[in-house]
Amino acid sequence: MATFIVLLGPPGVGKGTQAKILADQTHLAHISSGDLFRENLKNQTELGKLAQTYMGRGELVPDDVTIGMIRERLARPDCEAGAILDGFPRTAAQADALANMLKEIGGEVKSVPYITAPESILVERLSGRWTCRANGHVFHEKNNPPKQSLVCDFDGSELYQRDDDRSETVVRRIQVYLEQTAPLIAYYRERGKLMEISGARPIAHVTRELLAVLKK
Ligand code: AMP
């Protein structure tokens, strides 16, 4: 059965960073709903233009649009063995839709690492974050700086600050997380999938702990 891992946690806790490392090490696909929306925006698709109106305000893109996009992504051949899901699901309706979509393709959510950190750390991480244009690799001006200023270590592309990483939008994104996504903690706990991990530590420590819990 194909293995799907859902990374749960607030914006800025390190889901994207960890998802990329885990995907490399486990050879599962990496699916980031935020990256998919940003790719659509870069290509000026209708989906990208629609998503931008929500992303710019720090709000969630409507469920039907988001679920449709993920349904297509899950159908690609690189998901056959499974995937690390980063940023999806973010609402109970998305979690239900995910369970149904995985049933159709013969997969299941195996585990849900829930990464936590105090709000002050999230704000500091998001507002100092630099993202690579080509592949969404992330750096932090203090905690994880690139070797060369404004250049991605992995693919040499330009680093930029996401519009929604400005401090006004960051506060709204955390509020939206608490209202709409935090209920998924109980959702997955009740289903016996949740594993809590502290994200308030260096990247390599968090990766080690994630790999240890995923082996169980
Ligand atoms: P992220 O890169 O995960 O921080 O996502 C950036 C933005 O994309 C979010 O603030 C939302 O506007 C949108 N987004 C990403 N994933 C979802 C999702 N699962 N449901 C709704 N909106 C999403």
Coordinates of C-alpha atoms and ligand atoms in Angstrom, one line a residue:
M1 CA 0.0 0.0 0.0
A2 CA 1.3 3.5 -0.9
T3 CA 2.5 5.5 2.1
F4 CA 1.5 9.0 2.6
I5 CA 2.9 11.2 5.4
V6 CA 1.1 14.4 6.3
L7 CA 3.3 17.1 7.9
L8 CA 1.1 19.2 10.2
G9 CA 2.0 22.4 12.0
P10 CA 1.8 26.2 11.9
P11 CA 3.3 28.3 9.1
G12 CA 7.1 28.8 9.7
V13 CA 7.6 25.7 11.8
G14 CA 9.8 24.1 9.2
K15 CA 7.4 21.8 7.3
G16 CA 8.8 22.8 3.9
T17 CA 12.4 22.4 4.9
Q18 CA 11.8 19.0 6.5
A19 CA 9.5 17.8 3.7
K20 CA 12.3 18.3 1.2
I21 CA 14.8 16.4 3.3
L22 CA 12.5 13.6 4.1
A23 CA 11.4 13.2 0.4
D24 CA 15.1 12.9 -0.6
Q25 CA 15.8 10.3 2.1
T26 CA 12.7 8.2 1.7
H27 CA 12.4 8.6 -2.1
L28 CA 8.7 9.6 -1.7
A29 CA 7.3 12.5 -3.7
H30 CA 7.1 15.9 -2.1
I31 CA 3.8 17.6 -2.5
S32 CA 3.6 21.2 -1.3
S33 CA 0.2 22.8 -1.9
G34 CA 1.8 26.3 -1.4
D35 CA 4.5 25.5 -4.0
L36 CA 1.9 24.3 -6.4
F37 CA -0.1 27.6 -6.0
R38 CA 3.1 29.6 -6.4
E39 CA 4.1 27.7 -9.6
N40 CA 0.6 28.4 -11.0
L41 CA 1.0 32.1 -10.1
K42 CA 4.4 32.3 -11.8
N43 CA 2.8 30.8 -14.9
Q44 CA -0.2 33.1 -14.6
T45 CA -2.7 30.3 -14.9
E46 CA -6.3 30.9 -14.0
L47 CA -5.8 28.8 -10.8
G48 CA -2.7 30.9 -9.9
K49 CA -4.6 34.2 -10.4
L50 CA -7.5 32.9 -8.2
A51 CA -5.2 31.6 -5.5
Q52 CA -3.3 34.9 -5.3
T53 CA -6.3 36.8 -4.1
Y54 CA -6.4 34.5 -1.0
M55 CA -2.7 34.0 -0.5
G56 CA -1.9 37.7 -0.5
R57 CA -4.3 38.1 2.4
G58 CA -3.0 35.1 4.3
E59 CA -6.3 33.3 3.8
L60 CA -6.9 29.8 2.6
V61 CA -7.8 29.1 -1.0
P62 CA -11.3 27.5 -1.2
D63 CA -11.4 23.7 -0.5
D64 CA -12.9 22.7 -3.8
V65 CA -10.1 24.4 -5.8
T66 CA -7.3 23.1 -3.5
I67 CA -8.7 19.5 -3.4
G68 CA -9.0 19.5 -7.2
M69 CA -5.3 20.6 -7.6
I70 CA -4.1 17.9 -5.2
R71 CA -6.2 15.2 -6.8
E72 CA -4.4 15.9 -10.1
R73 CA -1.0 16.0 -8.4
L74 CA -1.7 12.6 -6.7
A75 CA -2.4 11.0 -10.1
R76 CA 1.1 11.7 -11.3
P77 CA 3.4 8.6 -11.6
D78 CA 5.9 9.8 -9.0
C79 CA 3.2 9.4 -6.3
E80 CA 2.8 5.7 -6.9
A81 CA 4.9 4.7 -3.8
G82 CA 3.5 7.6 -1.8
A83 CA 4.3 11.1 -0.8
I84 CA 5.2 13.6 1.9
L85 CA 2.3 16.1 2.1
D86 CA 3.4 19.6 3.1
G87 CA 0.6 22.2 3.6
F88 CA -2.3 19.9 2.7
P89 CA -4.7 19.1 4.3
R90 CA -5.4 22.4 6.1
T91 CA -9.1 21.9 6.9
A92 CA -11.3 19.0 8.0
A93 CA -13.0 18.9 4.6
Q94 CA -9.6 18.6 2.9
A95 CA -8.6 15.8 5.4
D96 CA -11.8 13.9 4.5
A97 CA -11.2 14.4 0.8
L98 CA -7.6 13.2 1.2
A99 CA -8.8 10.0 2.9
N100 CA -11.2 9.3 0.0
M101 CA -8.7 10.1 -2.7
L102 CA -6.1 7.8 -1.2
K103 CA -8.7 5.0 -0.9
E104 CA -9.3 5.4 -4.6
I105 CA -5.6 5.0 -5.5
G106 CA -4.8 2.3 -2.9
G107 CA -2.9 4.4 -0.4
E108 CA -3.4 5.6 3.2
V109 CA -2.1 8.3 5.6
K110 CA 0.4 6.3 7.5
S111 CA 1.5 9.0 10.0
V112 CA 1.1 12.6 10.8
P113 CA 4.1 14.2 12.4
Y114 CA 2.8 17.4 14.1
I115 CA 5.6 19.9 14.4
T116 CA 5.2 22.6 17.1
A117 CA 7.0 25.8 18.1
P118 CA 6.1 28.9 20.1
E119 CA 4.5 31.8 18.1
S120 CA 7.4 34.1 18.6
I121 CA 9.7 31.6 16.8
L122 CA 7.3 31.3 13.9
V123 CA 7.1 35.0 13.4
E124 CA 10.9 35.4 13.6
R125 CA 11.4 32.5 11.1
L126 CA 8.8 33.7 8.6
S127 CA 10.0 37.3 8.5
G128 CA 13.6 36.3 8.0
R129 CA 12.9 33.7 5.4
W130 CA 14.2 33.7 1.8
T131 CA 12.8 31.4 -0.8
C132 CA 14.3 30.2 -4.1
R133 CA 12.5 31.1 -7.3
A134 CA 13.2 27.9 -9.1
N135 CA 12.3 25.2 -6.6
G136 CA 11.1 26.8 -3.4
H137 CA 14.2 25.9 -1.3
V138 CA 14.1 27.9 1.9
F139 CA 16.8 29.8 3.8
H140 CA 16.8 32.0 6.8
E141 CA 18.9 35.2 7.1
K142 CA 20.3 34.1 10.5
N143 CA 19.4 30.5 11.2
N144 CA 20.2 28.9 7.8
P145 CA 21.8 31.5 5.6
P146 CA 22.8 30.7 2.0
K147 CA 26.5 30.4 1.2
Q148 CA 26.2 33.4 -1.1
S149 CA 23.8 36.2 -0.3
L150 CA 20.5 36.0 -2.3
V151 CA 21.5 32.9 -4.3
C152 CA 20.1 29.4 -3.7
D153 CA 22.8 26.8 -2.6
F154 CA 21.0 24.0 -4.4
D155 CA 20.2 25.4 -7.8
G156 CA 21.8 28.8 -8.0
S157 CA 18.5 30.6 -8.6
E158 CA 17.5 34.0 -7.0
L159 CA 16.2 34.1 -3.5
Y160 CA 13.3 36.4 -2.7
Q161 CA 11.0 37.3 0.2
R162 CA 7.5 35.9 -0.3
D163 CA 4.8 38.6 -0.2
D164 CA 2.9 36.7 2.5
D165 CA 6.1 36.5 4.7
R166 CA 5.6 40.2 5.5
S167 CA 4.8 40.7 9.2
E168 CA 1.1 41.9 8.8
T169 CA 0.3 38.8 6.7
V170 CA 2.3 36.4 8.9
V171 CA 0.0 37.3 11.9
R172 CA -3.1 36.6 9.8
R173 CA -1.7 33.3 8.6
I174 CA -1.1 32.1 12.1
Q175 CA -4.6 33.1 13.1
V176 CA -6.1 31.2 10.1
Y177 CA -4.0 28.2 11.1
L178 CA -5.3 28.3 14.7
E179 CA -8.9 28.6 13.5
Q180 CA -9.0 26.3 10.5
T181 CA -6.1 23.9 10.6
A182 CA -5.5 23.3 14.3
P183 CA -8.7 21.1 14.5
L184 CA -6.8 18.6 12.4
I185 CA -4.6 17.8 15.4
A186 CA -7.6 16.2 17.2
Y187 CA -8.8 14.7 13.8
Y188 CA -5.5 12.8 13.3
R189 CA -5.0 12.0 17.1
E190 CA -8.4 10.3 17.2
R191 CA -7.4 8.2 14.2
G192 CA -4.1 7.2 16.0
K193 CA -1.9 8.9 13.4
L194 CA -0.5 11.9 15.3
M195 CA 3.1 12.2 16.6
E196 CA 4.2 15.4 18.2
I197 CA 7.7 16.8 17.5
S198 CA 9.3 20.0 18.7
G199 CA 10.3 22.2 15.8
A200 CA 12.0 24.7 18.0
R201 CA 15.4 23.1 17.5
P202 CA 18.1 23.1 14.7
I203 CA 17.0 21.6 11.4
A204 CA 19.2 18.4 11.7
H205 CA 17.8 17.6 15.1
V206 CA 14.2 17.8 13.9
T207 CA 15.0 15.7 10.9
R208 CA 16.6 13.0 13.1
E209 CA 13.5 12.9 15.3
L210 CA 11.2 12.8 12.3
L211 CA 13.1 9.9 10.7
A212 CA 13.0 8.0 14.1
V213 CA 9.2 8.4 14.5
L214 CA 8.6 7.5 10.8
K215 CA 10.5 4.2 11.3
K216 CA 8.1 3.1 14.0
Ligands
AMP1 P1 2.4 27.7 2.3 O1 3.5 27.8 1.3 O2 2.1 26.3 2.7 O3 2.6 28.6 3.5 O4 1.1 28.2 1.6 C1 1.0 29.6 1.2 C2 -0.5 29.9 0.9 O5 -1.1 29.1 -0.1 C3 -1.4 29.8 2.1 O6 -1.3 30.9 3.0 C4 -2.8 29.7 1.5 O7 -3.2 30.9 1.0 C5 -2.4 28.8 0.3 N1 -2.6 27.4 0.6 C6 -1.5 26.5 0.6 N2 -2.0 25.3 1.0 C7 -3.3 25.4 1.1 C8 -4.4 24.5 1.5 N3 -4.1 23.2 1.8 N4 -5.6 25.0 1.5 C9 -5.9 26.3 1.3 N5 -5.0 27.2 0.9 C10 -3.7 26.7 0.9

